[in-house]
C-alpha positions as a printed NumPy array, in Angstrom:
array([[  0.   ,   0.   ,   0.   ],
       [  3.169,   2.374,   0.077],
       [  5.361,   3.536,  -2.15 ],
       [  8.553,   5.323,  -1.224],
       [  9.783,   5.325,  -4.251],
       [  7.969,   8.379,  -5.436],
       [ 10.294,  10.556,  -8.35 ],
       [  7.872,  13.508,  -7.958],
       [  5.739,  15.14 ,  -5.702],
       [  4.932,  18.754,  -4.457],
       [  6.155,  21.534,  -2.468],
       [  3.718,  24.484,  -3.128],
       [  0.376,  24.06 ,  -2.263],
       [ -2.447,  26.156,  -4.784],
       [ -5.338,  27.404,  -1.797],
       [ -8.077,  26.643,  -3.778],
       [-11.7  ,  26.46 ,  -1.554],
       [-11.86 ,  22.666,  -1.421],
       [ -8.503,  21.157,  -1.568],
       [ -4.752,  21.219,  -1.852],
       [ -3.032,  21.424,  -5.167],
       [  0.226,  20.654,  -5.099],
       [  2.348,  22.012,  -7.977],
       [  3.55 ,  19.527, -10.647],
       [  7.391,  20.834,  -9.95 ],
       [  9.741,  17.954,  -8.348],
       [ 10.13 ,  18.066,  -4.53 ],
       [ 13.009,  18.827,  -2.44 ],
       [ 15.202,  16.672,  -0.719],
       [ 13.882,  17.351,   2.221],
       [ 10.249,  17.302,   1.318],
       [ 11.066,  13.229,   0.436],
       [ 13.403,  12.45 ,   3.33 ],
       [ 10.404,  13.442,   5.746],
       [  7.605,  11.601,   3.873],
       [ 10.236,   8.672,   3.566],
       [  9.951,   9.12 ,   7.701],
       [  6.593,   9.154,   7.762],
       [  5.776,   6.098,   5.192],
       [  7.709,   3.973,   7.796],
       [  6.221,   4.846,  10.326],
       [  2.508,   3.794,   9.344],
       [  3.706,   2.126,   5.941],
       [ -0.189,   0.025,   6.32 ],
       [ -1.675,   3.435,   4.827],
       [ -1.948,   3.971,   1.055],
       [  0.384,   6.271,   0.646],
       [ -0.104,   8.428,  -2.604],
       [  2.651,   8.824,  -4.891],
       [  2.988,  10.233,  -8.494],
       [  0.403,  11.921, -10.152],
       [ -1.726,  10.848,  -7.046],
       [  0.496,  13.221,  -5.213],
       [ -2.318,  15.839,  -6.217],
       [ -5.678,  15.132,  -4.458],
       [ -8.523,  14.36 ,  -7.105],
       [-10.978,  17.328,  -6.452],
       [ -8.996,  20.519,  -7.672],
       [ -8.654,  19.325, -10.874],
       [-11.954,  17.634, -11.572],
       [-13.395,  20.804, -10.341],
       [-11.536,  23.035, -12.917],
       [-12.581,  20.807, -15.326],
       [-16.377,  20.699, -14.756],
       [-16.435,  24.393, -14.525],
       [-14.776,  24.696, -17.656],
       [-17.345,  22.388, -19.599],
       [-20.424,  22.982, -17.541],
       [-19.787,  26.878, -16.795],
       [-23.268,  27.085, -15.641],
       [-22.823,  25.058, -12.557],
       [-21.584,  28.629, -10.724],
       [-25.191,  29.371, -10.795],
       [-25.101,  27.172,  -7.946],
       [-23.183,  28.509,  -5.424],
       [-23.829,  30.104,  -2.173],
       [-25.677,  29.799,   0.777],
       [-29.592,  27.832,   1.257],
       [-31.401,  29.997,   3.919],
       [-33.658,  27.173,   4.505],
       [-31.298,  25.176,   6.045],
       [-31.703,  27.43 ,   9.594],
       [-35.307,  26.703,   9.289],
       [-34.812,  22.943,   8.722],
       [-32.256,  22.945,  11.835],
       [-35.052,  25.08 ,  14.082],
       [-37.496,  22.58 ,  13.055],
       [-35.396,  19.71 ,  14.335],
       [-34.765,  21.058,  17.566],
       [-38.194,  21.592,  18.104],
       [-38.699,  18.052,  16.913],
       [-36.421,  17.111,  19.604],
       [-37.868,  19.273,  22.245],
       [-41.321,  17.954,  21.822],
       [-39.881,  13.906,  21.498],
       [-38.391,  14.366,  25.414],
       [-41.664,  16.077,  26.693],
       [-44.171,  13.339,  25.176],
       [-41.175,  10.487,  26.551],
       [-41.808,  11.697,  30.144],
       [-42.372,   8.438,  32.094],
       [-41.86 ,   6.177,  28.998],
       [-40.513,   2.807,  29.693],
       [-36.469,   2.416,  29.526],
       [-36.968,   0.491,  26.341],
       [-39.059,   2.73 ,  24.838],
       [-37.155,   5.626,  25.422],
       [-34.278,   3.689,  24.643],
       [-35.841,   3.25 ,  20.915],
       [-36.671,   6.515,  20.703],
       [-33.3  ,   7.571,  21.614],
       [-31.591,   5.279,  18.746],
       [-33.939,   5.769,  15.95 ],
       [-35.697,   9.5  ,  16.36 ],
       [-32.565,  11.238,  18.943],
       [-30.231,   9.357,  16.799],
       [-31.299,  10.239,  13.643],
       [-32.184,  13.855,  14.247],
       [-29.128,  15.233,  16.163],
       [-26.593,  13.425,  13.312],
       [-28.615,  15.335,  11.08 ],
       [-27.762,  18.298,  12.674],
       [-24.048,  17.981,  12.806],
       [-24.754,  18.398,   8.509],
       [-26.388,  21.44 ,   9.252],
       [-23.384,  22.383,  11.514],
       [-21.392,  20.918,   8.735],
       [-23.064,  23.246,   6.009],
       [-22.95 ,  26.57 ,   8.59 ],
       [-18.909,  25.157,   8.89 ],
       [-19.   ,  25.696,   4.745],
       [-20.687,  29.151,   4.877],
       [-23.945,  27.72 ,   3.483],
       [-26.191,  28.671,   5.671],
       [-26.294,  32.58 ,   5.603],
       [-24.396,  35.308,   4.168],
       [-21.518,  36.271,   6.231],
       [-19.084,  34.381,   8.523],
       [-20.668,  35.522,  12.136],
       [-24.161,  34.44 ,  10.972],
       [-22.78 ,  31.333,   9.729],
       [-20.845,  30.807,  13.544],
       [-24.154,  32.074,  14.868],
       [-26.398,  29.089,  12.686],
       [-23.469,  26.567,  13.574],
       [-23.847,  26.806,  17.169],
       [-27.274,  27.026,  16.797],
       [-27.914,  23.857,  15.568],
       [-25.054,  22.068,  17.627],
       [-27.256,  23.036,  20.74 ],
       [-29.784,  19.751,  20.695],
       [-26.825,  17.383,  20.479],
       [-25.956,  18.327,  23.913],
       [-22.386,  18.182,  23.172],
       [-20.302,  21.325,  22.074],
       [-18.538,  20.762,  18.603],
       [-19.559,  23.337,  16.272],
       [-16.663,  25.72 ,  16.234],
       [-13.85 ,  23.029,  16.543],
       [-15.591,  21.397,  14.096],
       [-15.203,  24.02 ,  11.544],
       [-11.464,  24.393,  12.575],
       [-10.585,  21.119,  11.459],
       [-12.804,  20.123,   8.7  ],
       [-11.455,  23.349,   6.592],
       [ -8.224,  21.728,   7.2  ],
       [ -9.773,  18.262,   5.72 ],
       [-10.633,  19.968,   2.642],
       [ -7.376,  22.209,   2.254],
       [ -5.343,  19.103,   2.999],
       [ -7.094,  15.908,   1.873],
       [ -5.203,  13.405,   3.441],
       [ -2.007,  15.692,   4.197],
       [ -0.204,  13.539,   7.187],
       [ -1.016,  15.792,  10.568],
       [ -3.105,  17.975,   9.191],
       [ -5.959,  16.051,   8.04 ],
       [ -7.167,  14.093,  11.03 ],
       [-10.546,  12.447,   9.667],
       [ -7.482,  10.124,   8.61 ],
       [ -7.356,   7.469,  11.809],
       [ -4.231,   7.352,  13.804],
       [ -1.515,   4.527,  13.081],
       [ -2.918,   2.585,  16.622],
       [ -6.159,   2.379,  15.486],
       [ -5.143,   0.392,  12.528],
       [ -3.009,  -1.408,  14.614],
       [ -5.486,  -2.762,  17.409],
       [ -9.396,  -2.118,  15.424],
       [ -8.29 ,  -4.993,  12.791],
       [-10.631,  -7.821,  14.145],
       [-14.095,  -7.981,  12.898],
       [-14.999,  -7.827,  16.352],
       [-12.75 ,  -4.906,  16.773],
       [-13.911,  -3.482,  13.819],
       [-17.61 ,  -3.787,  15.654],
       [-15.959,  -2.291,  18.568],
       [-14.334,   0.74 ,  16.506],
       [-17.896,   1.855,  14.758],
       [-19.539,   1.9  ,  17.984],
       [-16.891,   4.434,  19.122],
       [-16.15 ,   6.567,  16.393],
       [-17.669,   9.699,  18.704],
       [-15.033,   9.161,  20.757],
       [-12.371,   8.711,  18.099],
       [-13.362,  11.983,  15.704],
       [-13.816,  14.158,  19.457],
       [-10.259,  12.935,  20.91 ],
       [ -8.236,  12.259,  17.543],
       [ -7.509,  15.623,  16.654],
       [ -6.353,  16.877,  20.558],
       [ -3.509,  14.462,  19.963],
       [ -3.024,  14.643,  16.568],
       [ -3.118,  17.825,  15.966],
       [ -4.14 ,  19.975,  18.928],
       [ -5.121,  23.484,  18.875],
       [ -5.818,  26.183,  21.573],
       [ -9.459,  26.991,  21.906],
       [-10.787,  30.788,  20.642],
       [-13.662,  32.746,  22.157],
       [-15.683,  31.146,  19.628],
       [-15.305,  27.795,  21.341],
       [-15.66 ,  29.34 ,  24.533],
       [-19.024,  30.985,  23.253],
       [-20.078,  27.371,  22.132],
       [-19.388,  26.156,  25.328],
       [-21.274,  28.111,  26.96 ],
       [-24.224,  28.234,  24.567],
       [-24.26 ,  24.033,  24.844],
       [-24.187,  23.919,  28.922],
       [-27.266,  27.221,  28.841],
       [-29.347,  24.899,  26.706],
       [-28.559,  21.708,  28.577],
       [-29.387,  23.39 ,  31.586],
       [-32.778,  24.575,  30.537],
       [-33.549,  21.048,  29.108],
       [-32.368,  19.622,  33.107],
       [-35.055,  22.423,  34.586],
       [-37.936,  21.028,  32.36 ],
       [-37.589,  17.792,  31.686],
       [-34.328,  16.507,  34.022],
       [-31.481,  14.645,  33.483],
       [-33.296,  11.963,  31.199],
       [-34.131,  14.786,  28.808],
       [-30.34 ,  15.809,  28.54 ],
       [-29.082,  12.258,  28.493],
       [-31.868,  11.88 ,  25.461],
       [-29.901,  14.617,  23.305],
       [-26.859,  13.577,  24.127],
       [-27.129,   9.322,  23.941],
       [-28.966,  10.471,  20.643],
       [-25.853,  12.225,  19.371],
       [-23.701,   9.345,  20.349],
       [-25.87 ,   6.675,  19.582],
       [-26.536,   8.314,  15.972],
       [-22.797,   8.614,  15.387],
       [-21.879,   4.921,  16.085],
       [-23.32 ,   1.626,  14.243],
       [-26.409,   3.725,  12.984],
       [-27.257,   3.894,   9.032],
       [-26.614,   7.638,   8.823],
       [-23.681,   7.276,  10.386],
       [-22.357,   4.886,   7.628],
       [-21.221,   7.928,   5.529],
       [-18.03 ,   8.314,   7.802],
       [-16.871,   5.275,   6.806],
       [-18.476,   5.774,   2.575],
       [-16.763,   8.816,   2.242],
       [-13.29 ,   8.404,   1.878],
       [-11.812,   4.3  ,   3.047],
       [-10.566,   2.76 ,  -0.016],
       [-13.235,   0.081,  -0.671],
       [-12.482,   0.207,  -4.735],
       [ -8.324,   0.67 ,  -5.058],
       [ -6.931,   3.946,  -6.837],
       [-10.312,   6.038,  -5.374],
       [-10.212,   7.934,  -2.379],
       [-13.596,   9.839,  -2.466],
       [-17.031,   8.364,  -2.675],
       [-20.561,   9.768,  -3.079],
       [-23.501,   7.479,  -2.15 ],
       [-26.95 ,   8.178,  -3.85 ],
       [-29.902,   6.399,  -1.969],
       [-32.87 ,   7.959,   0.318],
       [-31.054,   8.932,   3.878],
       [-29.611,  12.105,   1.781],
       [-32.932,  13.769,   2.564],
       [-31.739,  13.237,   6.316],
       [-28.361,  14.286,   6.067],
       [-28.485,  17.284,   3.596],
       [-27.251,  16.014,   1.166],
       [-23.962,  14.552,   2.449],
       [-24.169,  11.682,   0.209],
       [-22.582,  13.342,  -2.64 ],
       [-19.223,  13.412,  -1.398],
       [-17.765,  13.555,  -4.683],
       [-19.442,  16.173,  -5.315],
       [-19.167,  17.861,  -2.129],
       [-15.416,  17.953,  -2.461],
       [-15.79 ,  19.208,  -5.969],
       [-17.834,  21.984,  -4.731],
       [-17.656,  22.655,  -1.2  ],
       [-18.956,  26.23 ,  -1.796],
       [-22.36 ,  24.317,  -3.007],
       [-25.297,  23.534,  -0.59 ],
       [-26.009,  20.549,   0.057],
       [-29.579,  20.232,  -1.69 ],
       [-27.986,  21.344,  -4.946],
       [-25.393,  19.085,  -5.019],
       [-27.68 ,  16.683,  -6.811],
       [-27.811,  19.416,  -9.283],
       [-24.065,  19.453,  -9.57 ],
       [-24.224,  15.903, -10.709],
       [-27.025,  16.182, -13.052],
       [-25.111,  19.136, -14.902],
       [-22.04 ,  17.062, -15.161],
       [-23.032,  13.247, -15.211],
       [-20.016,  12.123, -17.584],
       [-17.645,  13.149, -14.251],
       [-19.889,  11.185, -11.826],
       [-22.291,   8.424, -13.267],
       [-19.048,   5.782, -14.275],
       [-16.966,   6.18 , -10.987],
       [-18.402,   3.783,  -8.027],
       [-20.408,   4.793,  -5.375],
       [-23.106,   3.679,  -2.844],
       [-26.455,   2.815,  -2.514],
       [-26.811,   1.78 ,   1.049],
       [-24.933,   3.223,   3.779],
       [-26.069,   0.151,   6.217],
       [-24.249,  -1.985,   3.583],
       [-21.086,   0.377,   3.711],
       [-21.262,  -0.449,   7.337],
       [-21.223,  -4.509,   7.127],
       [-18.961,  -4.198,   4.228],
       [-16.249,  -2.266,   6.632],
       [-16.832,  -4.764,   9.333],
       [-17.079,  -7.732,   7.372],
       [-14.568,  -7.424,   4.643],
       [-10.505,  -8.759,   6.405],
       [ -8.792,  -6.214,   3.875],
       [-10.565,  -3.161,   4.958],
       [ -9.657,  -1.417,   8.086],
       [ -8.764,   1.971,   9.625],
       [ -5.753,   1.631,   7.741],
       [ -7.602,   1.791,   4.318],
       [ -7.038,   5.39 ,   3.592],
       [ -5.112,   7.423,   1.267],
       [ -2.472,   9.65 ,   2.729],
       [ -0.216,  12.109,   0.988],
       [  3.059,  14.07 ,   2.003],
       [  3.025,  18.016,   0.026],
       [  4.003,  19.887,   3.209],
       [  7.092,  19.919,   4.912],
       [  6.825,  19.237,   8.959],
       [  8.065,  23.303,   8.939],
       [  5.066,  24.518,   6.518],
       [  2.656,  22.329,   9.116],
       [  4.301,  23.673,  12.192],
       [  3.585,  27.234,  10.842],
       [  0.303,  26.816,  10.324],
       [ -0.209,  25.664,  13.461],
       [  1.751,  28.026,  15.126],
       [ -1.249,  30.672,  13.673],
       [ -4.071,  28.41 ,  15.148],
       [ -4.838,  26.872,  11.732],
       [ -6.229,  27.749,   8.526],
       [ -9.381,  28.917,  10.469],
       [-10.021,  30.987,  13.902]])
């Protein structure tokens, strides 16, 4: 799955909104002595060499908006989105008051399938508001963010857009990308059973990975978060008590683990089909999940909301229709589990920044404040 052998790779990275793109000119010593380093250190990865080098979505995106000009026309923000999130918590709200004195199982149902479902929708809506799609203007989209973070009962909207600017800047850049699992979670999640063991914690792994991987202080913005979470936890405790809180928050857990929405962290970007590193999935839990589905797409576009990224694909089939995707994000989930060659290991990872460009971005607190 390595390849240290690579001739060329790429030192100067083209900020584009949605990816790295390295430049085609040869890298420096140094650049290949430290991915050399790092290849050895995790060899299990697939490291990308070559013309891989460059992620996939720069270039595919140049060259849909140079055939298909029109798709422009779709970007910026949906203002519905707010209204869908508002909706939700209400949703929410109104599932913990009519659970009041439910039986453990049934509120244990209810928690899986309705909590679940709901609040793992929301982190998309935090996940568009992270994108700028949900209003004009970065405090409104902060302000929509942590509004729809608030039902989950955990704080992650601000971190979360920290780090997942840094995923699409740096598609599987060692350090800085850390939707990428670390080395010992390949090492010890390789079972089936540990597989089993792995989905059912992935909360834990995407909320702790990056604090070791690449930690970063917390802003006023996370500190506004906080506080906005623990206000609207407490007024859930006053009404409704601690089962109502532990409802939002189980929910958000629960729907993050071995749930079928939750099947799209895995779909998105583990190498089921070899030589592909991004994968879009087209069945009916889109509707629940804004959209997230069309990955490819996403990453093409990032700048497009998620309802119209259907849109992008039906402008531009001939980029989309022949490369393989999902139908069934349950399925993605056995698949994972099931298949021996797939494992935490089965991503792509790619050296174009040397450990002094990574420390300097860090040193500023990241692409993103």
């Amino acid at each position: 799955q390595s390849d240290s052998n690579c001739q060329t790779t790429q030192t100067r990275l083209i900020m584009g909104k949605g990816g790295n793109a390295p430049s085609a000119a040869s890298a420096g010593k140094k650049l290949l002595t430290e991915r050399d380093v790092k290849i050895a250190k995790a060899p299990q990865f697939y490291w990308a060499s070559g013309d891989a080098m460059v992620e996939p979505h720069v270039e595919r995106r140049k060259a849909i908006v140079k055939a298909h000009p029109e798709v422009k026309k779709l970007f910026g923000p949906d203002h519905q989105t707010k209204f869908t999130a508002a909706f939700a918590m209400a949703l929410q709200i109104f599932s913990i008051h009519l659970l009041q004195g439910a039986p453990w199982y049934t509120w244990l149902f209810c928690c899986y399938t309705l909590s679940g479902t709901i609040n793992h929708g929301l982190t998309l809506a935090m996940h568009e508001a992270s994108h700028g799609l949900t209003a004009k203007g970065v405090l409104w989209n902060r302000i929509y963010g942590i509004f729809s973070n608030l039902p989950m009962g955990i704080p992650a909207a601000v971190s979360f857009k920290r780090y997942h600017m840094e995923h699409h800047r740096f598609q599987g850049e060692d350090i800085m990308d850390v939707d990428i699992p670390c080395d010992i979670e390949g090492w010890f999640f390789h079972s089936r059973a540990r597989k089993v063991l792995w989905c059912l914690l992935q909360p834990l792994f995407y909320s702790l990975r990056p604090m070791f991987v690449n930690p970063k202080q917390p802003t006023k913005w996370e500190f506004i978060n906080y506080a906005a979470t623990i206000t609207f936890n407490s007024i859930i405790y006053y009404f409704f008590g601690g089962s109502g809180v532990a409802y939002l928050a189980c929910g958000t857990l629960l729907g993050m683990g071995i749930h079928p929405v939750a099947g799209h962290f895995i779909s998105e970007h583990y190498v089921m089909n070899k030589g592909q590193e991004t994968y879009s999935y087209y069945g009916p839990l889109n509707w629940f999940t804004f959209h997230v589905g069309y990955h490819n797409e996403h990453h093409d576009f990032p700048f497009v909301t998620g309802k119209n990224l259907r849109k992008v694909r039906a402008i531009a089939p001939e980029f989309y229709d022949d490369m393989p995707h999902y139908h069934s994000w349950a399925k993605v989930i056995y698949d994972y589990i099931m298949d021996d060659n797939i494992t935490p290991y089965s991503r792509v990872k790619r050296v174009t920044l040397e450990n002094e460009e990574i420390e300097a971005i860090r040193a500023r607190g990241g692409l993103v404040m």
